Amino acid sequence: MVVVVSLCFVVFSLAGALKVSIPKPEYEFARGDNITLPCDFLPNGKPPSVIIIWTVDLGGPNDPGTMILTHYSYSGETDVPPLYEGRASLALDIAKGKADLKLSSITLQDNKVFSCRVQIPRDDEGTLADSARLVVLVAPSKPVCALQGKAEYGQNVNLTCLSAEGSPTPVYSWEQRDVRNTPRLRDPRTTDRGGILSLYNLSMDTSGYFTCTSKNKIRSAACNITLTVLPPSLSLGSSAGIIGGGIALLLVLALIVLICCCCKKRKQREAEKYAMATPEEGAFADKEPIGTGKRRDSRDEEEERSEYDRRVVNDDRRVVNDDRRVDDDRRSDHTARRSDYDDRRSDFDDRRSDYDDRRSEYSDRRDDRDDRRRDDRRRDDYRNESDRYDEPYDDAEPARPKPPSVPNNKPPRDTY
Ligand SMILES: *[C@@H]1O[C@H](CO)[C@@H](O)[C@H](O)[C@H]1NC(C)=O
Ligand SMILES: *[C@@H]1O[C@H](CO)[C@@H](O)[C@H](O)[C@H]1NC(C)=O
Ligand SMILES: *[C@@H]1O[C@H](CO)[C@@H](O)[C@H](O)[C@H]1NC(C)=O
Ligand SMILES: *[C@@H]1O[C@H](CO)[C@@H](O)[C@H](O)[C@H]1NC(C)=O
């Protein structure tokens, strides 16, 4: 009974005084949040008018504070200085005694002490103001996971994890999963201090997935790192293997080049042997292109020519002209196939000569046929020398000695 009476007395005695309060001494919000700082006031009766003032200061005794806003209830105006214009507003309900401050997009600069003051005419006793500290928190930024040291058998490495931001300072924790992605208990040799996970005496079993979580009271973020422990010799071994392979490749290439050179030289030697074995006319010798087939052909043509020389002069000229034409063509195109065509063309030329022969002399078809057969043989020889085995016909022809000791184009004509 005494307690109730005394309580009633206290309530009665305070009823005539203004009481302003901010419920908590400290408020925590994340950076970027839109916040409301509550301020309650209990007036003495229904106030005719009220002035609400929110200020902010660093909490030191000498800081006069900065005005955030001032509200005058009699005119309904709220005055916000430029520094807080657009960010600060008042949630006012005079009947319920509420004068909350709304602040949007708070930053680390808002880490200060906020004060709420209520002025009511003729009600200037009691608690006229209260204040609270705003703690602006920063979520941990996504941490960066990194490896320090060489991930080789027997080595020690550090896995580091660091968030660039975070207020309060984040705490870090590591989790491990093996290569089959199943959670793994912490190896007793590892240590985890301040975001650094130290792994000692690495082995193949240390390989796996490591996740670091950076966490403070408002949020957490994580990063992953994959650790692959290799034998120390592998990096050296693989580079040695690459070098060895390169050297082997070079050797093979050198061998191929060498073989090619040898073949070419042998062919050239052969060709020179043929060329020297045959008497050559200066004009033709000078025009000779390099190549066995050419030399042999020109020799044949020479012999043709000397043979013709003994015969009709007109025909001779003609044949020489034809031969020259053939020679020119060969010089301009050195492919074997082309030479083959030229061969055939020279065959036609021969045939043309034959017709001329027929016209001027008694040469007949048998002769011509002989010529053609010999031409075929000549072509066959040519093929043998230039290593061409791709023509299916002429199989029946017997292999002929190289070079043929007898001119094979027009010898039968000598018999006439
Ligand atoms: C805060 O309010 C601003 C408008 O004042 C709005 O654009 C923003 O999205 C709000 N932020 C949050 C976290 O609610
Ligand atoms: C790992 O970190 C510890 C200290 O945290 C340091 O003494 C050690 O040298 C580091 N090891 C490597 C491989 O960086
Ligand atoms: C490292 O581990 C191997 C087996 O993985 C063990 O034989 C060796 O004694 C260890 N070395 C140290 C210094 O612990
Ligand atoms: C880490 O890896 C796990 C699975 O391997 C995945 O679920 C998670 O999202 C990853 N975390 C990050 C931050 O990349």
PDB file of N, CA, C and O in Angstrom, residues 123-168:
ATOM      1  N   ASP A 123       7.120  24.915 -20.464  1.00  0.00           N
ATOM      2  CA  ASP A 123       7.347  23.544 -19.993  1.00  0.00           C
ATOM      3  C   ASP A 123       8.844  23.278 -20.142  1.00  0.00           C
ATOM      4  O   ASP A 123       9.273  22.455 -20.945  1.00  0.00           O
ATOM      5  N   ASP A 124       9.651  24.020 -19.369  1.00  0.00           N
ATOM      6  CA  ASP A 124      11.095  23.927 -19.531  1.00  0.00           C
ATOM      7  C   ASP A 124      11.772  23.272 -18.327  1.00  0.00           C
ATOM      8  O   ASP A 124      12.886  23.569 -17.979  1.00  0.00           O
ATOM      9  N   GLU A 125      11.054  22.359 -17.702  1.00  0.00           N
ATOM     10  CA  GLU A 125      11.651  21.591 -16.613  1.00  0.00           C
ATOM     11  C   GLU A 125      11.654  20.126 -16.975  1.00  0.00           C
ATOM     12  O   GLU A 125      10.919  19.702 -17.838  1.00  0.00           O
ATOM     13  N   GLY A 126      12.463  19.371 -16.300  1.00  0.00           N
ATOM     14  CA  GLY A 126      12.560  17.934 -16.579  1.00  0.00           C
ATOM     15  C   GLY A 126      13.675  17.661 -17.575  1.00  0.00           C
ATOM     16  O   GLY A 126      14.668  18.405 -17.692  1.00  0.00           O
ATOM     17  N   THR A 127      13.532  16.569 -18.359  1.00  0.00           N
ATOM     18  CA  THR A 127      14.550  16.207 -19.331  1.00  0.00           C
ATOM     19  C   THR A 127      14.141  16.794 -20.668  1.00  0.00           C
ATOM     20  O   THR A 127      13.181  16.336 -21.295  1.00  0.00           O
ATOM     21  N   LEU A 128      14.897  17.770 -21.128  1.00  0.00           N
ATOM     22  CA  LEU A 128      14.519  18.466 -22.357  1.00  0.00           C
ATOM     23  C   LEU A 128      15.177  17.865 -23.603  1.00  0.00           C
ATOM     24  O   LEU A 128      14.787  18.190 -24.711  1.00  0.00           O
ATOM     25  N   ALA A 129      16.186  17.010 -23.408  1.00  0.00           N
ATOM     26  CA  ALA A 129      16.886  16.439 -24.560  1.00  0.00           C
ATOM     27  C   ALA A 129      17.458  15.074 -24.215  1.00  0.00           C
ATOM     28  O   ALA A 129      17.682  14.746 -23.047  1.00  0.00           O
ATOM     29  N   ASP A 130      17.709  14.308 -25.255  1.00  0.00           N
ATOM     30  CA  ASP A 130      18.398  13.012 -25.077  1.00  0.00           C
ATOM     31  C   ASP A 130      19.241  12.765 -26.311  1.00  0.00           C
ATOM     32  O   ASP A 130      19.040  13.384 -27.363  1.00  0.00           O
ATOM     33  N   SER A 131      20.176  11.846 -26.186  1.00  0.00           N
ATOM     34  CA  SER A 131      21.048  11.563 -27.336  1.00  0.00           C
ATOM     35  C   SER A 131      21.381  10.076 -27.394  1.00  0.00           C
ATOM     36  O   SER A 131      21.233   9.355 -26.396  1.00  0.00           O
ATOM     37  N   ALA A 132      21.820   9.659 -28.587  1.00  0.00           N
ATOM     38  CA  ALA A 132      22.210   8.253 -28.795  1.00  0.00           C
ATOM     39  C   ALA A 132      23.293   8.196 -29.870  1.00  0.00           C
ATOM     40  O   ALA A 132      23.394   9.081 -30.731  1.00  0.00           O
ATOM     41  N   ARG A 133      24.095   7.162 -29.795  1.00  0.00           N
ATOM     42  CA  ARG A 133      25.185   7.001 -30.788  1.00  0.00           C
ATOM     43  C   ARG A 133      24.685   6.125 -31.919  1.00  0.00           C
ATOM     44  O   ARG A 133      24.046   5.096 -31.690  1.00  0.00           O
ATOM     45  N   LEU A 134      25.008   6.584 -33.129  1.00  0.00           N
ATOM     46  CA  LEU A 134      24.717   5.772 -34.322  1.00  0.00           C
ATOM     47  C   LEU A 134      25.999   5.066 -34.748  1.00  0.00           C
ATOM     48  O   LEU A 134      27.034   5.721 -34.959  1.00  0.00           O
ATOM     49  N   VAL A 135      25.933   3.757 -34.823  1.00  0.00           N
ATOM     50  CA  VAL A 135      27.080   2.974 -35.308  1.00  0.00           C
ATOM     51  C   VAL A 135      26.726   2.478 -36.711  1.00  0.00           C
ATOM     52  O   VAL A 135      25.773   1.711 -36.877  1.00  0.00           O
ATOM     53  N   VAL A 136      27.460   2.988 -37.659  1.00  0.00           N
ATOM     54  CA  VAL A 136      27.229   2.566 -39.054  1.00  0.00           C
ATOM     55  C   VAL A 136      28.122   1.361 -39.343  1.00  0.00           C
ATOM     56  O   VAL A 136      29.345   1.432 -39.207  1.00  0.00           O
ATOM     57  N   LEU A 137      27.489   0.293 -39.709  1.00  0.00           N
ATOM     58  CA  LEU A 137      28.224  -0.947 -39.979  1.00  0.00           C
ATOM     59  C   LEU A 137      28.404  -1.135 -41.479  1.00  0.00           C
ATOM     60  O   LEU A 137      27.598  -0.655 -42.281  1.00  0.00           O
ATOM     61  N   VAL A 138      29.481  -1.827 -41.797  1.00  0.00           N
ATOM     62  CA  VAL A 138      29.753  -2.110 -43.206  1.00  0.00           C
ATOM     63  C   VAL A 138      29.836  -3.619 -43.367  1.00  0.00           C
ATOM     64  O   VAL A 138      30.608  -4.283 -42.666  1.00  0.00           O
ATOM     65  N   ALA A 139      29.048  -4.122 -44.268  1.00  0.00           N
ATOM     66  CA  ALA A 139      29.098  -5.559 -44.533  1.00  0.00           C
ATOM     67  C   ALA A 139      30.471  -5.913 -45.097  1.00  0.00           C
ATOM     68  O   ALA A 139      31.074  -5.107 -45.808  1.00  0.00           O
ATOM     69  N   PRO A 140      30.981  -7.112 -44.786  1.00  0.00           N
ATOM     70  CA  PRO A 140      32.277  -7.491 -45.350  1.00  0.00           C
ATOM     71  C   PRO A 140      32.173  -7.529 -46.879  1.00  0.00           C
ATOM     72  O   PRO A 140      31.199  -8.063 -47.429  1.00  0.00           O
ATOM     73  N   SER A 141      33.167  -6.940 -47.533  1.00  0.00           N
ATOM     74  CA  SER A 141      33.202  -7.074 -48.991  1.00  0.00           C
ATOM     75  C   SER A 141      33.626  -8.504 -49.318  1.00  0.00           C
ATOM     76  O   SER A 141      34.179  -9.211 -48.476  1.00  0.00           O
ATOM     77  N   LYS A 142      33.341  -8.937 -50.547  1.00  0.00           N
ATOM     78  CA  LYS A 142      33.684 -10.296 -50.937  1.00  0.00           C
ATOM     79  C   LYS A 142      35.176 -10.493 -50.745  1.00  0.00           C
ATOM     80  O   LYS A 142      35.984  -9.747 -51.298  1.00  0.00           O
ATOM     81  N   PRO A 143      35.572 -11.459 -49.915  1.00  0.00           N
ATOM     82  CA  PRO A 143      37.002 -11.616 -49.628  1.00  0.00           C
ATOM     83  C   PRO A 143      37.759 -12.158 -50.838  1.00  0.00           C
ATOM     84  O   PRO A 143      37.168 -12.712 -51.758  1.00  0.00           O
ATOM     85  N   VAL A 144      39.059 -11.965 -50.804  1.00  0.00           N
ATOM     86  CA  VAL A 144      39.940 -12.499 -51.845  1.00  0.00           C
ATOM     87  C   VAL A 144      40.725 -13.643 -51.233  1.00  0.00           C
ATOM     88  O   VAL A 144      41.412 -13.466 -50.228  1.00  0.00           O
ATOM     89  N   CYS A 145      40.581 -14.816 -51.825  1.00  0.00           N
ATOM     90  CA  CYS A 145      41.334 -15.991 -51.388  1.00  0.00           C
ATOM     91  C   CYS A 145      42.607 -16.082 -52.223  1.00  0.00           C
ATOM     92  O   CYS A 145      42.571 -15.876 -53.433  1.00  0.00           O
ATOM     93  N   ALA A 146      43.745 -16.381 -51.584  1.00  0.00           N
ATOM     94  CA  ALA A 146      44.999 -16.486 -52.326  1.00  0.00           C
ATOM     95  C   ALA A 146      45.890 -17.545 -51.690  1.00  0.00           C
ATOM     96  O   ALA A 146      45.712 -17.907 -50.526  1.00  0.00           O
ATOM     97  N   LEU A 147      46.809 -18.022 -52.495  1.00  0.00           N
ATOM     98  CA  LEU A 147      47.755 -19.044 -52.044  1.00  0.00           C
ATOM     99  C   LEU A 147      49.131 -18.414 -51.922  1.00  0.00           C
ATOM    100  O   LEU A 147      49.592 -17.731 -52.834  1.00  0.00           O
ATOM    101  N   GLN A 148      49.786 -18.635 -50.768  1.00  0.00           N
ATOM    102  CA  GLN A 148      51.171 -18.196 -50.584  1.00  0.00           C
ATOM    103  C   GLN A 148      52.039 -19.429 -50.482  1.00  0.00           C
ATOM    104  O   GLN A 148      51.809 -20.272 -49.632  1.00  0.00           O
ATOM    105  N   GLY A 149      53.055 -19.507 -51.310  1.00  0.00           N
ATOM    106  CA  GLY A 149      53.963 -20.649 -51.272  1.00  0.00           C
ATOM    107  C   GLY A 149      53.694 -21.589 -52.419  1.00  0.00           C
ATOM    108  O   GLY A 149      52.808 -21.361 -53.252  1.00  0.00           O
ATOM    109  N   LYS A 150      54.506 -22.656 -52.478  1.00  0.00           N
ATOM    110  CA  LYS A 150      54.392 -23.621 -53.568  1.00  0.00           C
ATOM    111  C   LYS A 150      53.603 -24.825 -53.090  1.00  0.00           C
ATOM    112  O   LYS A 150      53.950 -25.439 -52.076  1.00  0.00           O
ATOM    113  N   ALA A 151      52.571 -25.185 -53.838  1.00  0.00           N
ATOM    114  CA  ALA A 151      51.733 -26.327 -53.466  1.00  0.00           C
ATOM    115  C   ALA A 151      52.392 -27.614 -53.950  1.00  0.00           C
ATOM    116  O   ALA A 151      51.988 -28.223 -54.931  1.00  0.00           O
ATOM    117  N   GLU A 152      53.484 -27.995 -53.266  1.00  0.00           N
ATOM    118  CA  GLU A 152      54.207 -29.217 -53.628  1.00  0.00           C
ATOM    119  C   GLU A 152      54.335 -30.100 -52.392  1.00  0.00           C
ATOM    120  O   GLU A 152      54.306 -29.605 -51.256  1.00  0.00           O
ATOM    121  N   TYR A 153      54.539 -31.391 -52.638  1.00  0.00           N
ATOM    122  CA  TYR A 153      54.656 -32.330 -51.525  1.00  0.00           C
ATOM    123  C   TYR A 153      55.719 -31.848 -50.532  1.00  0.00           C
ATOM    124  O   TYR A 153      56.805 -31.439 -50.913  1.00  0.00           O
ATOM    125  N   GLY A 154      55.376 -31.920 -49.237  1.00  0.00           N
ATOM    126  CA  GLY A 154      56.336 -31.598 -48.188  1.00  0.00           C
ATOM    127  C   GLY A 154      56.456 -30.118 -47.882  1.00  0.00           C
ATOM    128  O   GLY A 154      57.084 -29.747 -46.895  1.00  0.00           O
ATOM    129  N   GLN A 155      55.888 -29.260 -48.697  1.00  0.00           N
ATOM    130  CA  GLN A 155      55.997 -27.812 -48.483  1.00  0.00           C
ATOM    131  C   GLN A 155      54.939 -27.328 -47.486  1.00  0.00           C
ATOM    132  O   GLN A 155      53.967 -28.037 -47.206  1.00  0.00           O
ATOM    133  N   ASN A 156      55.153 -26.106 -46.991  1.00  0.00           N
ATOM    134  CA  ASN A 156      54.144 -25.430 -46.177  1.00  0.00           C
ATOM    135  C   ASN A 156      53.592 -24.278 -47.003  1.00  0.00           C
ATOM    136  O   ASN A 156      54.338 -23.591 -47.699  1.00  0.00           O
ATOM    137  N   VAL A 157      52.293 -24.094 -46.946  1.00  0.00           N
ATOM    138  CA  VAL A 157      51.692 -22.959 -47.667  1.00  0.00           C
ATOM    139  C   VAL A 157      50.713 -22.247 -46.738  1.00  0.00           C
ATOM    140  O   VAL A 157      50.287 -22.790 -45.720  1.00  0.00           O
ATOM    141  N   ASN A 158      50.400 -21.012 -47.119  1.00  0.00           N
ATOM    142  CA  ASN A 158      49.359 -20.249 -46.432  1.00  0.00           C
ATOM    143  C   ASN A 158      48.239 -19.977 -47.418  1.00  0.00           C
ATOM    144  O   ASN A 158      48.503 -19.601 -48.551  1.00  0.00           O
ATOM    145  N   LEU A 159      47.026 -20.160 -46.968  1.00  0.00           N
ATOM    146  CA  LEU A 159      45.877 -19.683 -47.733  1.00  0.00           C
ATOM    147  C   LEU A 159      45.412 -18.405 -47.040  1.00  0.00           C
ATOM    148  O   LEU A 159      45.113 -18.423 -45.847  1.00  0.00           O
ATOM    149  N   THR A 160      45.394 -17.312 -47.795  1.00  0.00           N
ATOM    150  CA  THR A 160      45.011 -16.030 -47.190  1.00  0.00           C
ATOM    151  C   THR A 160      43.619 -15.641 -47.638  1.00  0.00           C
ATOM    152  O   THR A 160      43.169 -16.016 -48.720  1.00  0.00           O
ATOM    153  N   CYS A 161      42.949 -14.913 -46.777  1.00  0.00           N
ATOM    154  CA  CYS A 161      41.575 -14.490 -47.043  1.00  0.00           C
ATOM    155  C   CYS A 161      41.416 -13.104 -46.456  1.00  0.00           C
ATOM    156  O   CYS A 161      41.746 -12.874 -45.284  1.00  0.00           O
ATOM    157  N   LEU A 162      40.993 -12.159 -47.279  1.00  0.00           N
ATOM    158  CA  LEU A 162      40.899 -10.786 -46.782  1.00  0.00           C
ATOM    159  C   LEU A 162      39.760 -10.055 -47.463  1.00  0.00           C
ATOM    160  O   LEU A 162      39.675 -10.013 -48.691  1.00  0.00           O
ATOM    161  N   SER A 163      38.908  -9.450 -46.640  1.00  0.00           N
ATOM    162  CA  SER A 163      37.888  -8.536 -47.145  1.00  0.00           C
ATOM    163  C   SER A 163      38.458  -7.133 -47.088  1.00  0.00           C
ATOM    164  O   SER A 163      39.010  -6.720 -46.064  1.00  0.00           O
ATOM    165  N   ALA A 164      38.328  -6.401 -48.192  1.00  0.00           N
ATOM    166  CA  ALA A 164      38.866  -5.042 -48.221  1.00  0.00           C
ATOM    167  C   ALA A 164      38.099  -4.156 -47.238  1.00  0.00           C
ATOM    168  O   ALA A 164      38.669  -3.237 -46.654  1.00  0.00           O
ATOM    169  N   GLU A 165      36.822  -4.428 -47.033  1.00  0.00           N
ATOM    170  CA  GLU A 165      35.983  -3.578 -46.174  1.00  0.00           C
ATOM    171  C   GLU A 165      35.285  -4.436 -45.138  1.00  0.00           C
ATOM    172  O   GLU A 165      35.143  -5.645 -45.296  1.00  0.00           O
ATOM    173  N   GLY A 166      34.788  -3.771 -44.153  1.00  0.00           N
ATOM    174  CA  GLY A 166      34.004  -4.458 -43.130  1.00  0.00           C
ATOM    175  C   GLY A 166      34.100  -3.697 -41.830  1.00  0.00           C
ATOM    176  O   GLY A 166      35.188  -3.413 -41.355  1.00  0.00           O
ATOM    177  N   SER A 167      32.934  -3.313 -41.285  1.00  0.00           N
ATOM    178  CA  SER A 167      32.926  -2.595 -40.017  1.00  0.00           C
ATOM    179  C   SER A 167      31.703  -3.061 -39.236  1.00  0.00           C
ATOM    180  O   SER A 167      30.582  -2.896 -39.705  1.00  0.00           O
ATOM    181  N   PRO A 168      31.906  -3.671 -38.079  1.00  0.00           N
ATOM    182  CA  PRO A 168      33.189  -3.963 -37.436  1.00  0.00           C
ATOM    183  C   PRO A 168      34.052  -4.934 -38.262  1.00  0.00           C
ATOM    184  O   PRO A 168      33.544  -5.597 -39.146  1.00  0.00           O
TER     185      PRO A 168
END
